[in-house]
Amino acid sequence: MPLPYIIGTGKNSELYVNGERTRLLSGEIHNSSASSLDYMENVVWPSLRPLNMNNVIAPVYWECVEPEEDVFDFSLVDGLITQARREGVTLTLLWFGLWKNSESTYIPQWAKLDRDRFPYMMTNGVDEEAVFTKGSVTLQSVSPLSETAVQADAKAFRMLMRHIHEIDPEGETVIAVQIENEIGILGSSRDYLPMSQEAFNSPIPDEVAKEYGKTGTWEEAFGDDADELFMAYWFARAVETIARAGAEEHKIIYYVNAWLVQFPDRPGQYPTGGPVFKVRKMWRLIAPTISFFAPDIYVENYRDVCDEYASDGNPLFIPETRPTKDSVPNLFYAVGVHNAMCFAPFGIEDLMKGVAGLNEEELRRLNIDPSIMGGDKIQAGRMLSKAYSIISNMDDLIFEAHREDRIKGFLQYHERGTILHFDKYSLKVTYGSAGPFAQPASPNDPVSGGFVIEASPNEFFIVAVMCNISFYSNAKRNVGTLSKEEGSFIDNKWHRGRILNGDEMMLNRFGSEPSVLRIKLYEY
């Protein structure tokens, strides 16, 4: 059986696991959940079971893997894999090594106490907001220019992947690993340690000079972009060293994720040097072992981020996004427009805690906020579970439609609607759930979102929430409905529910519950 692999590029990318094409309908658990197998057993897995997931994104911690230097402990990893196999899901692992959200809090205690081999980055003493001198600041983040630190991380990661290869040699359970998490430097546009200053003032590396057609020092070559490209080079170089060490032991899929550029969009206000879109060229040059670049989407312009990260042949893989009532329309857009390889709300175990059988006292004892037990979260979890079931049961049709360019998606921002153009017909999508049979809007209702598949020139499958859809003939003829069916896909085969006619044929209306309609048209 081949190890997990990807074929194709962009929206035509397809992930194969155990020899079968798959889409990861996933969720990332909280940062500390996987540090206790008992917590996973009693809290996390009961909360995940109702969600129809096929993959779980879970951290692995350097501090736990190598608690003493050169002494390795894989008991947490073994237990996590055993539990995942029992639950019938695959795992995507997060390597919390040198950097997590730009800081070095997951390095082992022995590394935290060794400032010589694990030097922390320094600012230049200028406040990035107020622009006044306040003295240089030492950040709790190891410099990527420290070769000894990078090699120590790479050694631990190599041992981890060697162990995983021994217990999961065909990649049946662990299918991918994210190297580090949201890396970069926060609080400064670049590292100002003496060794970093020396590197910054030296000529740019030959491979960078050749790729960019530039010469001179970093500042001479790149001007205002020098700080960010300098840090991107060194972070990418460190990640490539770590990823290559793992790939030499177990050649599965390795990727990196990004804390997005957002207001104020100056270097140092987001983790600078991380794999954000504008430095992708540098990352691709320096870190060829990395298969793709993934966005963590917590910003409002979700649609724009998807479009950006799905460009230039990069498959869309969303390892983190906010778990809200809008998770379902966001999922539908990512899958319908970009054939997303993965969709994973963060803190996924929170969505269905209400079915885990824990009372308020037990939740507090486990340091879980009882407020998450409210109806909003549970409703969002229930809707996501239904959406995951819809996607997984019709995925063959979705993949085929993408290959033949017969699928279009939509997601509401502030517009009233959109127009989707197909061969014979165009669809007017009106956002919201207006109409004579609509129910009053609820604060828990999601925004409008969905996708439409043209099964044949006269036949459409519509998967959506919170919208009305009407059809128009591109030949400017009248359009009639041959048939309209509720139903669902089971194992990629359509199972009809009610045949809708009369009053129910008047509007193609979708409410807050994700649902599927099959509609056949004719012209007259």
mmCIF file of C-alpha atoms in Angstrom, residues 201-338:
data_model
loop_
_atom_site.group_PDB
_atom_site.id
_atom_site.type_symbol
_atom_site.label_atom_id
_atom_site.label_comp_id
_atom_site.label_asym_id
_atom_site.label_seq_id
_atom_site.Cartn_x
_atom_site.Cartn_y
_atom_site.Cartn_z
ATOM 1 C CA ASN A 201 24.368 42.740 6.331
ATOM 2 C CA SER A 202 26.000 40.009 4.261
ATOM 3 C CA PRO A 203 25.323 39.288 0.561
ATOM 4 C CA ILE A 204 22.101 37.376 -0.054
ATOM 5 C CA PRO A 205 22.571 33.611 -0.642
ATOM 6 C CA ASP A 206 23.359 32.536 -4.204
ATOM 7 C CA GLU A 207 20.095 30.615 -4.661
ATOM 8 C CA VAL A 208 18.095 33.679 -3.624
ATOM 9 C CA ALA A 209 20.134 35.941 -5.900
ATOM 10 C CA LYS A 210 19.532 33.614 -8.846
ATOM 11 C CA GLU A 211 15.784 33.197 -8.218
ATOM 12 C CA TYR A 212 15.072 36.896 -7.656
ATOM 13 C CA GLY A 213 17.663 38.345 -10.006
ATOM 14 C CA LYS A 214 19.098 40.485 -7.197
ATOM 15 C CA THR A 215 22.538 41.107 -5.701
ATOM 16 C CA GLY A 216 23.984 42.789 -2.635
ATOM 17 C CA THR A 217 22.979 42.648 1.007
ATOM 18 C CA TRP A 218 19.392 41.932 1.974
ATOM 19 C CA GLU A 219 18.628 45.648 2.264
ATOM 20 C CA GLU A 220 20.382 46.463 -0.998
ATOM 21 C CA ALA A 221 18.550 43.683 -2.813
ATOM 22 C CA PHE A 222 15.050 44.038 -1.390
ATOM 23 C CA GLY A 223 14.721 47.494 0.177
ATOM 24 C CA ASP A 224 11.544 47.822 2.260
ATOM 25 C CA ASP A 225 10.833 44.090 1.906
ATOM 26 C CA ALA A 226 14.269 43.053 3.161
ATOM 27 C CA ASP A 227 13.340 42.315 6.784
ATOM 28 C CA GLU A 228 10.438 40.022 5.911
ATOM 29 C CA LEU A 229 12.223 38.154 3.127
ATOM 30 C CA PHE A 230 15.269 37.727 5.367
ATOM 31 C CA MET A 231 13.159 36.118 8.091
ATOM 32 C CA ALA A 232 11.225 34.050 5.539
ATOM 33 C CA TYR A 233 14.509 32.682 4.231
ATOM 34 C CA TRP A 234 15.747 31.634 7.676
ATOM 35 C CA PHE A 235 12.450 30.204 8.918
ATOM 36 C CA ALA A 236 11.998 28.281 5.660
ATOM 37 C CA ARG A 237 15.576 27.034 5.919
ATOM 38 C CA ALA A 238 14.958 25.786 9.466
ATOM 39 C CA VAL A 239 11.678 24.108 8.520
ATOM 40 C CA GLU A 240 13.278 22.425 5.515
ATOM 41 C CA THR A 241 15.999 20.975 7.764
ATOM 42 C CA ILE A 242 13.373 19.619 10.162
ATOM 43 C CA ALA A 243 10.978 18.345 7.480
ATOM 44 C CA ARG A 244 13.751 16.671 5.511
ATOM 45 C CA ALA A 245 14.918 14.831 8.640
ATOM 46 C CA GLY A 246 11.403 13.466 9.087
ATOM 47 C CA ALA A 247 10.950 12.631 5.410
ATOM 48 C CA GLU A 248 14.167 10.607 5.413
ATOM 49 C CA GLU A 249 12.565 8.341 8.006
ATOM 50 C CA HIS A 250 8.931 8.332 6.836
ATOM 51 C CA LYS A 251 7.899 9.939 3.555
ATOM 52 C CA ILE A 252 4.362 11.101 4.207
ATOM 53 C CA ILE A 253 2.957 14.598 3.641
ATOM 54 C CA TYR A 254 4.579 17.588 5.374
ATOM 55 C CA TYR A 255 3.095 21.091 5.321
ATOM 56 C CA VAL A 256 3.218 24.446 7.130
ATOM 57 C CA ASN A 257 0.480 26.803 8.310
ATOM 58 C CA ALA A 258 0.330 30.586 8.520
ATOM 59 C CA TRP A 259 -0.972 33.219 10.904
ATOM 60 C CA LEU A 260 -2.415 35.565 8.286
ATOM 61 C CA VAL A 261 -1.381 39.106 7.508
ATOM 62 C CA GLN A 262 -4.047 41.373 9.017
ATOM 63 C CA PHE A 263 -4.480 44.886 10.316
ATOM 64 C CA PRO A 264 -2.131 46.528 11.005
ATOM 65 C CA ASP A 265 -0.313 44.767 8.176
ATOM 66 C CA ARG A 266 3.247 45.747 9.086
ATOM 67 C CA PRO A 267 6.007 43.189 9.679
ATOM 68 C CA GLY A 268 6.196 42.385 13.367
ATOM 69 C CA GLN A 269 2.454 42.843 13.882
ATOM 70 C CA TYR A 270 1.946 39.290 12.616
ATOM 71 C CA PRO A 271 4.525 36.472 12.772
ATOM 72 C CA THR A 272 6.914 37.822 10.168
ATOM 73 C CA GLY A 273 8.828 35.317 8.072
ATOM 74 C CA GLY A 274 6.106 32.704 8.327
ATOM 75 C CA PRO A 275 4.595 31.213 5.151
ATOM 76 C CA VAL A 276 2.127 34.016 4.409
ATOM 77 C CA PHE A 277 1.049 34.430 0.805
ATOM 78 C CA LYS A 278 3.360 37.308 -0.124
ATOM 79 C CA VAL A 279 6.548 35.346 0.706
ATOM 80 C CA ARG A 280 5.408 32.045 -0.803
ATOM 81 C CA LYS A 281 8.053 32.319 -3.543
ATOM 82 C CA MET A 282 10.846 32.344 -0.947
ATOM 83 C CA TRP A 283 9.323 29.443 0.952
ATOM 84 C CA ARG A 284 8.932 27.334 -2.179
ATOM 85 C CA LEU A 285 12.547 27.997 -3.101
ATOM 86 C CA ILE A 286 14.062 27.180 0.287
ATOM 87 C CA ALA A 287 11.684 24.482 1.620
ATOM 88 C CA PRO A 288 10.978 22.030 -1.237
ATOM 89 C CA THR A 289 10.049 19.187 1.167
ATOM 90 C CA ILE A 290 6.916 21.139 2.133
ATOM 91 C CA SER A 291 3.939 19.995 0.050
ATOM 92 C CA PHE A 292 1.701 23.039 0.506
ATOM 93 C CA PHE A 293 0.992 26.185 2.516
ATOM 94 C CA ALA A 294 -2.112 26.292 4.701
ATOM 95 C CA PRO A 295 -3.974 29.332 6.089
ATOM 96 C CA ASP A 296 -5.385 29.535 9.599
ATOM 97 C CA ILE A 297 -8.543 31.541 8.916
ATOM 98 C CA TYR A 298 -9.852 33.637 11.787
ATOM 99 C CA VAL A 299 -10.442 36.816 9.761
ATOM 100 C CA GLU A 300 -13.751 38.048 8.359
ATOM 101 C CA ASN A 301 -12.649 37.929 4.698
ATOM 102 C CA TYR A 302 -12.753 34.132 4.657
ATOM 103 C CA ARG A 303 -13.642 34.003 0.976
ATOM 104 C CA ASP A 304 -10.667 36.158 -0.051
ATOM 105 C CA VAL A 305 -8.230 34.044 1.970
ATOM 106 C CA CYS A 306 -9.491 30.853 0.342
ATOM 107 C CA ASP A 307 -9.102 32.411 -3.111
ATOM 108 C CA GLU A 308 -5.577 33.614 -2.307
ATOM 109 C CA TYR A 309 -4.252 30.375 -0.823
ATOM 110 C CA ALA A 310 -5.819 28.260 -3.585
ATOM 111 C CA SER A 311 -3.894 30.182 -6.251
ATOM 112 C CA ASP A 312 -0.713 29.332 -8.117
ATOM 113 C CA GLY A 313 -1.234 25.576 -7.875
ATOM 114 C CA ASN A 314 -1.403 25.439 -4.067
ATOM 115 C CA PRO A 315 -4.169 23.097 -2.847
ATOM 116 C CA LEU A 316 -6.542 24.644 -0.331
ATOM 117 C CA PHE A 317 -6.017 22.990 3.052
ATOM 118 C CA ILE A 318 -7.626 24.703 6.060
ATOM 119 C CA PRO A 319 -6.135 23.247 9.278
ATOM 120 C CA GLU A 320 -7.660 25.915 11.537
ATOM 121 C CA THR A 321 -10.696 28.137 11.302
ATOM 122 C CA ARG A 322 -13.125 29.640 13.773
ATOM 123 C CA PRO A 323 -15.888 27.179 14.816
ATOM 124 C CA THR A 324 -19.107 29.176 14.457
ATOM 125 C CA LYS A 325 -22.603 29.047 13.005
ATOM 126 C CA ASP A 326 -20.957 29.980 9.686
ATOM 127 C CA SER A 327 -18.747 26.880 9.593
ATOM 128 C CA VAL A 328 -21.164 25.119 7.221
ATOM 129 C CA PRO A 329 -21.369 27.849 4.535
ATOM 130 C CA ASN A 330 -17.603 28.325 4.833
ATOM 131 C CA LEU A 331 -17.116 24.586 4.276
ATOM 132 C CA PHE A 332 -19.455 24.604 1.273
ATOM 133 C CA TYR A 333 -17.555 27.500 -0.319
ATOM 134 C CA ALA A 334 -14.133 25.932 0.246
ATOM 135 C CA VAL A 335 -15.262 22.604 -1.221
ATOM 136 C CA GLY A 336 -17.496 23.958 -3.973
ATOM 137 C CA VAL A 337 -15.117 26.593 -5.316
ATOM 138 C CA HIS A 338 -11.662 25.245 -4.489
#
